[in-house]
mmCIF file with all atom_site columns, C-alpha atoms and ligand atoms in Angstrom:
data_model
loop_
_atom_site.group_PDB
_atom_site.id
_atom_site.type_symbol
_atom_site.label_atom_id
_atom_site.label_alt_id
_atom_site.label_comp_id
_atom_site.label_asym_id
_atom_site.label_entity_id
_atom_site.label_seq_id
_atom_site.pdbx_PDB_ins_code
_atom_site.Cartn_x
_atom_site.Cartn_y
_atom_site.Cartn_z
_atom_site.occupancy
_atom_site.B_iso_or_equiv
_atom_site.pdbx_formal_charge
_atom_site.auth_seq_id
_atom_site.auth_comp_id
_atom_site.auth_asym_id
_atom_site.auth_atom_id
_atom_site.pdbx_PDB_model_num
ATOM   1   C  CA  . UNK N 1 1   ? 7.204   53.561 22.348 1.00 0.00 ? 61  UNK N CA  1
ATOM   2   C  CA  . UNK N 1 2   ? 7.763   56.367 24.970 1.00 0.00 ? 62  UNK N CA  1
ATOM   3   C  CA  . UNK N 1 3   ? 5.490   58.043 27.452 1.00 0.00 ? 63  UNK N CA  1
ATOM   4   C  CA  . UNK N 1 4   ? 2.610   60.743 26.422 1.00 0.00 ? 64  UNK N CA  1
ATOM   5   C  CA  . UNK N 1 5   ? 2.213   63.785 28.856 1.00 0.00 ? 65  UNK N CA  1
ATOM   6   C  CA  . UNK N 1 6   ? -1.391  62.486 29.731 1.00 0.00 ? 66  UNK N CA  1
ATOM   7   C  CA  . UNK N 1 7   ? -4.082  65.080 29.025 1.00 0.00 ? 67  UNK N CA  1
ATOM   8   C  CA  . UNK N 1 8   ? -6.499  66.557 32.222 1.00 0.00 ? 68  UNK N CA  1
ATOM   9   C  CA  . UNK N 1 9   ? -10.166 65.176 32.867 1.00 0.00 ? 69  UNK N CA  1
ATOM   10  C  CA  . UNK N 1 10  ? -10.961 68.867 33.598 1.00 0.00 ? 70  UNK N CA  1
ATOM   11  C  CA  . UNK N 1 11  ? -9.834  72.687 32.187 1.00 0.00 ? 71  UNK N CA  1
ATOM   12  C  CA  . UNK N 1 12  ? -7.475  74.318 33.235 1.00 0.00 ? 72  UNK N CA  1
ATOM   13  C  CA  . UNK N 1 13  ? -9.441  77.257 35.568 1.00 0.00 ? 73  UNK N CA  1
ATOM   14  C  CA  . UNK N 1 14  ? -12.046 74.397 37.005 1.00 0.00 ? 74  UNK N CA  1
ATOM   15  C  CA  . UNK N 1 15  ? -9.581  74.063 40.186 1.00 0.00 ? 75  UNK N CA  1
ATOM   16  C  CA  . UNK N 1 16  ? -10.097 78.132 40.901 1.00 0.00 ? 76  UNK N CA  1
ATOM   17  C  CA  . UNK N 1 17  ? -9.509  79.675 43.288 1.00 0.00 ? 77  UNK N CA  1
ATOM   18  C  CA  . UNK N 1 18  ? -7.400  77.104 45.022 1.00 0.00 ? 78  UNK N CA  1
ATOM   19  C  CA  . UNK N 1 19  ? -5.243  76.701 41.982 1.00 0.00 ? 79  UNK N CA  1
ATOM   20  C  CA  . UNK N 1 20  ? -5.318  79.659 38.901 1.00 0.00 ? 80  UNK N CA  1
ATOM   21  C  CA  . UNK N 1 21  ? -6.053  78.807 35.466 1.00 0.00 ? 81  UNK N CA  1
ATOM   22  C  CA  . UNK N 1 22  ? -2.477  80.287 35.026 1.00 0.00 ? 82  UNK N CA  1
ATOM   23  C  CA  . UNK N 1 23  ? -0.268  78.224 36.953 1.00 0.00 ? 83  UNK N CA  1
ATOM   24  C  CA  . UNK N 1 24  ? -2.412  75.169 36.018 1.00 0.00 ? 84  UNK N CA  1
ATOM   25  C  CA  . UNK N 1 25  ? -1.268  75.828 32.535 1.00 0.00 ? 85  UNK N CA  1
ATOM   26  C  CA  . UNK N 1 26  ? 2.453   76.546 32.720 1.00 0.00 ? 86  UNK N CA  1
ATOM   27  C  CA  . UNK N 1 27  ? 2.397   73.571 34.923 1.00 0.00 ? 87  UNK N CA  1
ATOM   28  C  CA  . UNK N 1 28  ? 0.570   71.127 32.902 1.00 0.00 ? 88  UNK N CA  1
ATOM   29  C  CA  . UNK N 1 29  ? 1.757   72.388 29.420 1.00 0.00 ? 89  UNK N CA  1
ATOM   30  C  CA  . UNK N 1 30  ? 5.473   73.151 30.331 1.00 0.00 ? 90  UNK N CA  1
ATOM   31  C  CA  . UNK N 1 31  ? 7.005   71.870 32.973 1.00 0.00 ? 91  UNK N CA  1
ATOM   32  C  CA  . UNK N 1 32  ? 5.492   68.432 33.056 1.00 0.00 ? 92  UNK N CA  1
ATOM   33  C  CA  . UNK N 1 33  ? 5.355   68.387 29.443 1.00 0.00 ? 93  UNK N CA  1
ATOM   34  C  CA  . UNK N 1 34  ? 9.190   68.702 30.157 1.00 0.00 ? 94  UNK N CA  1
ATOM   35  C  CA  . UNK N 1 35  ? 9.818   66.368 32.215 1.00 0.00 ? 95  UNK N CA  1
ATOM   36  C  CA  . UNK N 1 36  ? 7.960   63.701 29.985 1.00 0.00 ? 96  UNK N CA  1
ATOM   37  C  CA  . UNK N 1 37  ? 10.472  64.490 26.342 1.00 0.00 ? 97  UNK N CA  1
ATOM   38  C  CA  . UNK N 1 38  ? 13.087  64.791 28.808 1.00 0.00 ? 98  UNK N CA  1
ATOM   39  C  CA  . UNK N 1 39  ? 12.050  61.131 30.125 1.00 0.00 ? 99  UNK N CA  1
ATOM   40  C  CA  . UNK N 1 40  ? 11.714  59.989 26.710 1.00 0.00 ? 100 UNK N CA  1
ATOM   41  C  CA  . UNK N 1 41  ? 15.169  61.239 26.003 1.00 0.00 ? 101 UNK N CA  1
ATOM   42  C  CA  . UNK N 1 42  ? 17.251  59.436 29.362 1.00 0.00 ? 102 UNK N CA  1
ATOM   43  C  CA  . UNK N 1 43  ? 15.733  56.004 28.356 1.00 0.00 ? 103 UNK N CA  1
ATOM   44  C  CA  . UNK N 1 44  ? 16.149  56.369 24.897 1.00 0.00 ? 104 UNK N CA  1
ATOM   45  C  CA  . UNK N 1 45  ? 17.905  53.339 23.724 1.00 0.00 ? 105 UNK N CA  1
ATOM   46  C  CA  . UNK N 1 46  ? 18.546  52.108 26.807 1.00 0.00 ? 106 UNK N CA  1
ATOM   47  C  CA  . UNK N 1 47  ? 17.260  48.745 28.572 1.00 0.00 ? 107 UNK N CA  1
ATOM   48  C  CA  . UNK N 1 48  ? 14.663  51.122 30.456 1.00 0.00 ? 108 UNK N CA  1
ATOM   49  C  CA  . UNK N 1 49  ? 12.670  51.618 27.488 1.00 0.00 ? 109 UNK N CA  1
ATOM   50  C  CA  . UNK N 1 50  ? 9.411   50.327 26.850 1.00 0.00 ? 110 UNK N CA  1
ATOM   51  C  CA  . UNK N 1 51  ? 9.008   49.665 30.361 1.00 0.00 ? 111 UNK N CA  1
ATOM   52  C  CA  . UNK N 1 52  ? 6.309   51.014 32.585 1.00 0.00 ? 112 UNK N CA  1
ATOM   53  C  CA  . UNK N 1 53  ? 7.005   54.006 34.919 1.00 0.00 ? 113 UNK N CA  1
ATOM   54  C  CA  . UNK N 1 54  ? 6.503   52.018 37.679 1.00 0.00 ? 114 UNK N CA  1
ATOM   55  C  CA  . UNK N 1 55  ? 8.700   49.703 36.806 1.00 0.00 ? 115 UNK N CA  1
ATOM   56  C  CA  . UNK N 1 56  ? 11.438  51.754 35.981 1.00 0.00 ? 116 UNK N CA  1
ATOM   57  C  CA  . UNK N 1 57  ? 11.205  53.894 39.628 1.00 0.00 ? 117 UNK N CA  1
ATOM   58  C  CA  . UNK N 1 58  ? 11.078  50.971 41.502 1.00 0.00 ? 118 UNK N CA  1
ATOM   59  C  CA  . UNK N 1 59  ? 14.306  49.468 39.938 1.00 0.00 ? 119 UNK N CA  1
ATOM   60  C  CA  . UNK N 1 60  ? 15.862  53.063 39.698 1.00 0.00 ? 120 UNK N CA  1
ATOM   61  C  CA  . UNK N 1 61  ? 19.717  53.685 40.454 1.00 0.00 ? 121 UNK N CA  1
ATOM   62  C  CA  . UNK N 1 62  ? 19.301  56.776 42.174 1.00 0.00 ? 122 UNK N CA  1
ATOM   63  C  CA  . UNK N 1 63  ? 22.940  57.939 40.872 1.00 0.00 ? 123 UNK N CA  1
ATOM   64  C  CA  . UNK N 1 64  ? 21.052  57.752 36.882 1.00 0.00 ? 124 UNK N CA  1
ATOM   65  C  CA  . UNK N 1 65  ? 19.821  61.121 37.620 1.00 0.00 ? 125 UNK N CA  1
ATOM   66  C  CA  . UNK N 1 66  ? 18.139  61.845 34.502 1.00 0.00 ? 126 UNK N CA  1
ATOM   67  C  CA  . UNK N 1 67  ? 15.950  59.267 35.316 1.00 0.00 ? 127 UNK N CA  1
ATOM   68  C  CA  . UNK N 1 68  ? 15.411  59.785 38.400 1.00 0.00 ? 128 UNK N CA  1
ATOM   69  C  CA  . UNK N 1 69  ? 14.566  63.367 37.784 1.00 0.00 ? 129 UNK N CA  1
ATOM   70  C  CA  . UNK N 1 70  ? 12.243  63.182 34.927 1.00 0.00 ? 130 UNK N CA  1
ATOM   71  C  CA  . UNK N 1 71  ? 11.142  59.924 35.589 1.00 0.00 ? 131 UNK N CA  1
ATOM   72  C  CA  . UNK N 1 72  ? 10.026  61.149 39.086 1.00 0.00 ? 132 UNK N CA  1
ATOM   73  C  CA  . UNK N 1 73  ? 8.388   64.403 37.750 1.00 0.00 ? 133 UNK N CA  1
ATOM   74  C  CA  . UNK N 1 74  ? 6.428   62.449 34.632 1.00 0.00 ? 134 UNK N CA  1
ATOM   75  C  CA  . UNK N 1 75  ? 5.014   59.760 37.170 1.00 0.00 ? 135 UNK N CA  1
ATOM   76  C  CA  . UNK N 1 76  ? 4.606   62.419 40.424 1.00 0.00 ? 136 UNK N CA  1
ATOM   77  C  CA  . UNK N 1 77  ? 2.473   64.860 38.315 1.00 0.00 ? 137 UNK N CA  1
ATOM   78  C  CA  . UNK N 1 78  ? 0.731   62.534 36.402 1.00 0.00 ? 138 UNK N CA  1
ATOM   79  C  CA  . UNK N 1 79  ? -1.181  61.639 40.139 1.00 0.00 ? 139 UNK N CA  1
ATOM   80  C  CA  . UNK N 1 80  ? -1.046  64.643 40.991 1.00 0.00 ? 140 UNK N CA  1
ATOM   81  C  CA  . UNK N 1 81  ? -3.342  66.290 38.337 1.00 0.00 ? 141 UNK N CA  1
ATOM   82  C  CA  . UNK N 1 82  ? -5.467  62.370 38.549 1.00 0.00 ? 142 UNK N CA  1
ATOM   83  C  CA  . UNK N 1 83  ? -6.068  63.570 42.408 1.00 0.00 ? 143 UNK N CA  1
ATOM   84  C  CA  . UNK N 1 84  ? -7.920  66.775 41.820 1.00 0.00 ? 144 UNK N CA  1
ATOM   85  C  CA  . UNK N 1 85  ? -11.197 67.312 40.666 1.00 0.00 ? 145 UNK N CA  1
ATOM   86  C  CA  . UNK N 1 86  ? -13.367 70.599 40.602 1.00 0.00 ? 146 UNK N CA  1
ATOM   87  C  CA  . UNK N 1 87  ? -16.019 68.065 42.342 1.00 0.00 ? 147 UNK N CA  1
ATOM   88  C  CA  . UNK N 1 88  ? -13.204 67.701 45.200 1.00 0.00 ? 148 UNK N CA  1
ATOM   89  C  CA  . UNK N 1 89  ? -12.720 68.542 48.603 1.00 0.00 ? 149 UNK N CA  1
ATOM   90  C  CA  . UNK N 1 90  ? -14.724 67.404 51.634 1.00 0.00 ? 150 UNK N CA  1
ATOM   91  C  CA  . UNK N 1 91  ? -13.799 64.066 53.366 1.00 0.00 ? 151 UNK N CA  1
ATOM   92  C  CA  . UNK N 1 92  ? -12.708 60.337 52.413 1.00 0.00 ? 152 UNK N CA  1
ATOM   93  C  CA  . UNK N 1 93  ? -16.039 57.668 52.771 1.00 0.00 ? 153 UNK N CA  1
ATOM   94  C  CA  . UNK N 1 94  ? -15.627 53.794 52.991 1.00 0.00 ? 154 UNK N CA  1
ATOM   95  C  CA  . UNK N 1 95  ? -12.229 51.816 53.520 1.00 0.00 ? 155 UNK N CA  1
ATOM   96  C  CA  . UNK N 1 96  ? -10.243 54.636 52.907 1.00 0.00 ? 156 UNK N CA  1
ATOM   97  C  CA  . UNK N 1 97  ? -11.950 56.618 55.786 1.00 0.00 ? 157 UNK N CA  1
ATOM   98  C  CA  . UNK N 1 98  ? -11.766 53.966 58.207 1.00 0.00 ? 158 UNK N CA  1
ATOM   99  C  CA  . UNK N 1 99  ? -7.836  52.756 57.299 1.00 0.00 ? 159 UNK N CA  1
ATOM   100 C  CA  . UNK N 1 100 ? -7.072  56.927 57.980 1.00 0.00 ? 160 UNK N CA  1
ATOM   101 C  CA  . UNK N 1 101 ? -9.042  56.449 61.393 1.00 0.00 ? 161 UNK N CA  1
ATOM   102 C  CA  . UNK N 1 102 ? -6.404  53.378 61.941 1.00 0.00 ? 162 UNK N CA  1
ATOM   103 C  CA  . UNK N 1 103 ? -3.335  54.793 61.059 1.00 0.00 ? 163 UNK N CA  1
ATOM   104 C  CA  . UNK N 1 104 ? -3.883  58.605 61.989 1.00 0.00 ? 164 UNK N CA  1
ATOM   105 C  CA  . UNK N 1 105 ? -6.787  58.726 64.909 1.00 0.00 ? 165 UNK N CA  1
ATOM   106 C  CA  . UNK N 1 106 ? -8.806  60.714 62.324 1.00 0.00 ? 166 UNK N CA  1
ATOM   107 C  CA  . UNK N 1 107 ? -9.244  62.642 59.608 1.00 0.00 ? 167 UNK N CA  1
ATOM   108 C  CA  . UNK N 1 108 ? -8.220  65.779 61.073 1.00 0.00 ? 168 UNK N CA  1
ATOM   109 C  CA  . UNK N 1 109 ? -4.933  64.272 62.361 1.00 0.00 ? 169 UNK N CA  1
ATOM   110 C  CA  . UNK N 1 110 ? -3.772  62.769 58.542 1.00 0.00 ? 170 UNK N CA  1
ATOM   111 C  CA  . UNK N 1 111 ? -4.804  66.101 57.651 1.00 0.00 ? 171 UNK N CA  1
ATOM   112 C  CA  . UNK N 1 112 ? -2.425  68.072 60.237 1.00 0.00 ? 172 UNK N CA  1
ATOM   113 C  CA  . UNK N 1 113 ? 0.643   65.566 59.425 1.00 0.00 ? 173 UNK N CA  1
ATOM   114 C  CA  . UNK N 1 114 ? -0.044  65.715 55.674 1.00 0.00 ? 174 UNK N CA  1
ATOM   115 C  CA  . UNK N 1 115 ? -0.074  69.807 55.962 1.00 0.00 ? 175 UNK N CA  1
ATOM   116 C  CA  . UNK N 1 116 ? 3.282   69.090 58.250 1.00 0.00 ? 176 UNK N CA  1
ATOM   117 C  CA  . UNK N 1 117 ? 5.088   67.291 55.518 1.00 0.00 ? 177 UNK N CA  1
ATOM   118 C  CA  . UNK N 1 118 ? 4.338   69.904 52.933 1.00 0.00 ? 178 UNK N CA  1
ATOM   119 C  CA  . UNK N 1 119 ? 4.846   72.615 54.697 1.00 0.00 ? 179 UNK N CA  1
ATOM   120 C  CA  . UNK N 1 120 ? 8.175   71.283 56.334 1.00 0.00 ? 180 UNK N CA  1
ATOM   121 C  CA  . UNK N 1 121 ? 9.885   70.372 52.862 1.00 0.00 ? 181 UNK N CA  1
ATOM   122 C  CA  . UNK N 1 122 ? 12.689  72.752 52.577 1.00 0.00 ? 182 UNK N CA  1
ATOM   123 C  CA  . UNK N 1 123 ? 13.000  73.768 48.829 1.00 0.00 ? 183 UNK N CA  1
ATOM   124 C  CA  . UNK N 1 124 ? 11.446  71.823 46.164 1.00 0.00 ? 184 UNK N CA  1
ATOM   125 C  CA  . UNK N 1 125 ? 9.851   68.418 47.144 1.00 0.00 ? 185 UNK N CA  1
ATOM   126 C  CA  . UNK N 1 126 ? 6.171   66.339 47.478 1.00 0.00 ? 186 UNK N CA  1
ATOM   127 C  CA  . UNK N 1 127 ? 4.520   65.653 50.564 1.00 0.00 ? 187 UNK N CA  1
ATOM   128 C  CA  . UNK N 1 128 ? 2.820   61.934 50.207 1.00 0.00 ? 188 UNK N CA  1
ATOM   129 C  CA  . UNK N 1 129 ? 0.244   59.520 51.529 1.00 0.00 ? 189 UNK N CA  1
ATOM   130 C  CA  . UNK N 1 130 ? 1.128   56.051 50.906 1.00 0.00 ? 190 UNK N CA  1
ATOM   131 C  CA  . UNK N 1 131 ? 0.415   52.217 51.587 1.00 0.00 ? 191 UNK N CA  1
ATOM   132 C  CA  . UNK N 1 132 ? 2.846   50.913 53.438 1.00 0.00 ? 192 UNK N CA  1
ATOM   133 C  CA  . UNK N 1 133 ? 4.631   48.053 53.449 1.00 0.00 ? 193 UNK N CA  1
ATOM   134 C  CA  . UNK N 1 134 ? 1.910   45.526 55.774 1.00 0.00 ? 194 UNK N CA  1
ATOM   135 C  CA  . UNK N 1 135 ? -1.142  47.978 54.620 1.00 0.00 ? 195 UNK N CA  1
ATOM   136 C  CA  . UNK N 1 136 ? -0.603  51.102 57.135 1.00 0.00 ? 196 UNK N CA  1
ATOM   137 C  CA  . UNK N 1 137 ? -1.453  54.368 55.617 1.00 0.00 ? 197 UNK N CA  1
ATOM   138 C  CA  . UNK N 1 138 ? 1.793   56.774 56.010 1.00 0.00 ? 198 UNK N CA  1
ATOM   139 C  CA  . UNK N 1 139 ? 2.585   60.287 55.782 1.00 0.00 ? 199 UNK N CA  1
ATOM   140 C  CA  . UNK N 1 140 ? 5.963   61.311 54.390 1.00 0.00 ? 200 UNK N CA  1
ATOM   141 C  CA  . UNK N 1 141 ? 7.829   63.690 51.981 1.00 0.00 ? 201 UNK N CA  1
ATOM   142 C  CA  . UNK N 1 142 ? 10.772  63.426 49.320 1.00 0.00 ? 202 UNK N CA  1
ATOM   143 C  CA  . UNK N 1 143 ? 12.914  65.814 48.043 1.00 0.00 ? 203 UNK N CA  1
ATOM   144 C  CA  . UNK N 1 144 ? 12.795  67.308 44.628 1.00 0.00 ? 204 UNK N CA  1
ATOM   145 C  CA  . UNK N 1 145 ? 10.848  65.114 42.345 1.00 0.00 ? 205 UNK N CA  1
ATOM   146 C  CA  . UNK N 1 146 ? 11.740  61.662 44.582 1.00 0.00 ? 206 UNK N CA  1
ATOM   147 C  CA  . UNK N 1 147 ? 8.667   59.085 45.150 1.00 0.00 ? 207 UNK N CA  1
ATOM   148 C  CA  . UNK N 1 148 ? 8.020   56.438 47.206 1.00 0.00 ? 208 UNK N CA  1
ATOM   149 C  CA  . UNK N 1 149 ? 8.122   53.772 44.678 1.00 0.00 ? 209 UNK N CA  1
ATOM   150 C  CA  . UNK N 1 150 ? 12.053  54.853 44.526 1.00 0.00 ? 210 UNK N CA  1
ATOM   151 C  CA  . UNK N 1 151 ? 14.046  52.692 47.036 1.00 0.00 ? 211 UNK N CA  1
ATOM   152 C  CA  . UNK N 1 152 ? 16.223  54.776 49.423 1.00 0.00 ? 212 UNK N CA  1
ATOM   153 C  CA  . UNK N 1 153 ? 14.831  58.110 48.980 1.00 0.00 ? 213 UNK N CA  1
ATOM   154 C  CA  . UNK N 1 154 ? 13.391  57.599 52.780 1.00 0.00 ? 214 UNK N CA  1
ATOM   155 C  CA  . UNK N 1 155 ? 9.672   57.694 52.088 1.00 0.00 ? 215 UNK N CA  1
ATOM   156 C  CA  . UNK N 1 156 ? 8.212   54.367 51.537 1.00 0.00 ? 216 UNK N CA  1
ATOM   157 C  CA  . UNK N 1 157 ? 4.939   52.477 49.891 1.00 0.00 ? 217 UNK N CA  1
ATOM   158 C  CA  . UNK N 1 158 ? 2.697   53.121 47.245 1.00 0.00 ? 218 UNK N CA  1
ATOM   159 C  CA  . UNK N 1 159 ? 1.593   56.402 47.033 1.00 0.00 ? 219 UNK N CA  1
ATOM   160 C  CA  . UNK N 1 160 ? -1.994  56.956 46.797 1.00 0.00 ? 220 UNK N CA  1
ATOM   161 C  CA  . UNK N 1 161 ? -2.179  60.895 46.864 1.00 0.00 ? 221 UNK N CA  1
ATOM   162 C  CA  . UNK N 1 162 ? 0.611   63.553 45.855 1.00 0.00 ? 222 UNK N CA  1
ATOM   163 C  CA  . UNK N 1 163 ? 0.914   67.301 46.652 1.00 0.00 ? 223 UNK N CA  1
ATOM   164 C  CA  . UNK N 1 164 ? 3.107   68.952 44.624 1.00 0.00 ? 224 UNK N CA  1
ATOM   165 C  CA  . UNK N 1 165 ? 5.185   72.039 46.908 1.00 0.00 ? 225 UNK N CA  1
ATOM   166 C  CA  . UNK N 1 166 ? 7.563   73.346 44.408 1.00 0.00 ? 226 UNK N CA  1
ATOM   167 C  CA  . UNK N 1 167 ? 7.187   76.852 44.350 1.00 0.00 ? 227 UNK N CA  1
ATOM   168 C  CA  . UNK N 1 168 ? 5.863   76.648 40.600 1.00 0.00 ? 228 UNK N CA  1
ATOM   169 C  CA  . UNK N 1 169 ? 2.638   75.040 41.697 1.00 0.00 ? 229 UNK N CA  1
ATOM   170 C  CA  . UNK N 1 170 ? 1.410   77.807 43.767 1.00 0.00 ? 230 UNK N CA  1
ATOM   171 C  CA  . UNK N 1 171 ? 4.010   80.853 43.239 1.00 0.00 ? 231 UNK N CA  1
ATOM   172 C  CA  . UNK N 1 172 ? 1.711   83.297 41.051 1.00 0.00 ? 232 UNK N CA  1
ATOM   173 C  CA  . UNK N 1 173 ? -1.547  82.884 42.929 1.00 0.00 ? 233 UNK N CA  1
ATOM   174 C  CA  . UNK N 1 174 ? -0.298  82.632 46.637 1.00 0.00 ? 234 UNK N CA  1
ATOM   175 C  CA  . UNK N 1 175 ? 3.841   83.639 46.092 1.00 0.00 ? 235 UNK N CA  1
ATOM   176 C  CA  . UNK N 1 176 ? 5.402   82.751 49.503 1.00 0.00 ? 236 UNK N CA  1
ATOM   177 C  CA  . UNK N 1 177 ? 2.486   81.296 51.416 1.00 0.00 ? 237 UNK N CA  1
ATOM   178 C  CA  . UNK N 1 178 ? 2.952   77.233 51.121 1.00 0.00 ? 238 UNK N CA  1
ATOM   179 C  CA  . UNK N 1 179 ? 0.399   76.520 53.964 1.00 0.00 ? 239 UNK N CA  1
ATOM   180 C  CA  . UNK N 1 180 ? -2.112  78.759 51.959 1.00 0.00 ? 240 UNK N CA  1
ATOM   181 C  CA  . UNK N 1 181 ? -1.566  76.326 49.035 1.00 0.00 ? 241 UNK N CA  1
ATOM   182 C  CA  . UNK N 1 182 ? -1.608  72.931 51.204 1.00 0.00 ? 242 UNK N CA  1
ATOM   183 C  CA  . UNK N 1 183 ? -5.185  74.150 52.631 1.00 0.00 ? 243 UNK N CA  1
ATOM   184 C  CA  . UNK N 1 184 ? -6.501  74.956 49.497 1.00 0.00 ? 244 UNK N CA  1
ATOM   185 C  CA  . UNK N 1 185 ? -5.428  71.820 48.045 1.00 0.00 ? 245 UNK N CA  1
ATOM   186 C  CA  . UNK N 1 186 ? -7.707  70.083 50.672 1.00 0.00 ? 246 UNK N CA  1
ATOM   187 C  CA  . UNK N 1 187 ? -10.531 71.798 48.718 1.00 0.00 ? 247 UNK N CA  1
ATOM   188 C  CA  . UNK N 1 188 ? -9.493  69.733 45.411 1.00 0.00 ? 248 UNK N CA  1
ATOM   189 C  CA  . UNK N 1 189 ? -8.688  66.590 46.628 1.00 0.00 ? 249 UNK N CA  1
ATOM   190 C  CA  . UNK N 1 190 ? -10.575 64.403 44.571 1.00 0.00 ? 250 UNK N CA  1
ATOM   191 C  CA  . UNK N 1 191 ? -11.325 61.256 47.239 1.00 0.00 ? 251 UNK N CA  1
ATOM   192 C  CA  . UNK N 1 192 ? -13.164 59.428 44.957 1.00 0.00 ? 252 UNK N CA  1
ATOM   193 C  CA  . UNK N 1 193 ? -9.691  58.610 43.033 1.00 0.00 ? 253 UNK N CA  1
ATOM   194 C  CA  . UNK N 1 194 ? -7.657  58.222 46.318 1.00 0.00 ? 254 UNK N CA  1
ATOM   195 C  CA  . UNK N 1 195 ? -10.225 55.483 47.397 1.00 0.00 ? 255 UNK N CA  1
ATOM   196 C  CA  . UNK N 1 196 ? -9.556  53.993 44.100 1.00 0.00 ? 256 UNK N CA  1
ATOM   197 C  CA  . UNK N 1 197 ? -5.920  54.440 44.283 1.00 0.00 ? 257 UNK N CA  1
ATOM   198 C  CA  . UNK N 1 198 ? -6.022  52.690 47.760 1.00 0.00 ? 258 UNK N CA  1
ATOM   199 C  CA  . UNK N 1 199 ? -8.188  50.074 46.758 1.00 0.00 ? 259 UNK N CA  1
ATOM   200 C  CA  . UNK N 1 200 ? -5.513  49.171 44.051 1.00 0.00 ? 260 UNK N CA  1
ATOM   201 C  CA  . UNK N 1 201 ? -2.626  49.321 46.487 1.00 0.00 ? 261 UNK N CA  1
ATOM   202 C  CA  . UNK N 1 202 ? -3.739  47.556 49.460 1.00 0.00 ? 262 UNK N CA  1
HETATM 203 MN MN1 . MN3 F 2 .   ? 5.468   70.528 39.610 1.00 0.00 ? 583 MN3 F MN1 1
#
């Protein structure tokens, strides 16, 4: 048993022009396809296998880097690409909407410390919204392809909506201009599946 690079509810040039057909493809079709055989090959014969991703981030020993790499990047982009729709953009509704309010003030102020944390990661990292620990939505980023379900990366709770900020997500259609990329993002985000995602977590 080992773990599938999962396939995309939508084509690869639906997210235009926030995110090209392009990088959408190299991204999907190499690099996470990557990080999935190289997943398959760390755990390989080792107590790990057959165990969900989850599972094995949660328990991770951050020194197994192999793991913790390609584990990370197979479970990070796998919300990622769930997060996005060509349907997306606009504003949370519902729970969701009301547990930003709480935790943020409002939408616009999740959305300014959200852009922060993306914009702020030096080098390759995520910027993340998560459930914390006690039900508070919080804003944080990891390095690299770190999550919050990893314990002592500094960024805690289940995360309930990813942004990608390596440079290969955004490189060929806006090269050197992250907070282009964060704000178009916001034009993708699929809230329907963040609701859901929060729903689950909280
Ligand atoms: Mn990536």
């Amino acid at each position: 048993m080992s773990f599938e690079l999962p396939a995309l509810n939508y084509s690869y040039d639906s997210l235009e022009p926030h995110i090209d057909a392009k990088t959408m493809e190299i991204h999907h079709g190499k690099h996470h396809a990557g990080y999935t055989n190289n997943l398959n090959n760390a755990i390989k014969d080792s107590e790990l296998e057959g165990k969900s991703i989850k599972d094995i981030l949660s328990g991770l020993d951050l020194n197994n880097s192999a793991v913790r790499n390609n584990g990370g990047g197979f479970y990070n982009h796998s919300l990622f690409w769930s997060v996005m729709s060509s349907d997306g953009g606009g504003t949370p509704s519902g729970d969701l909407a009301k547990a930003i309010d709480e935790s943020f003030g409002s939408f616009e102020e999740f959305k300014v410390a959200f852009s922060k944390a993306g914009a702020t990661r030096f080098g390759s990292g995520w910027a993340w919204l998560c459930v914390q620990p006690g039900g508070k939505l919080g804003v944080c980023s990891t390095a690299n392809q770190d999550n919050p379900l990893m314990k002592g990366v500094g960024c805690g709770g289940t995360p309930v909506l990813g942004l990608d900020v390596w440079e290969h997500a955004y490189y060929l259609n806006y090269q050197n201009r992250r907070p282009d990329y964060i704000a178009g993002f916001f034009n993708v985000i699929d809230w329907n599946v963040v609701s859901e995602n929060f729903a689950k977590a909280s």
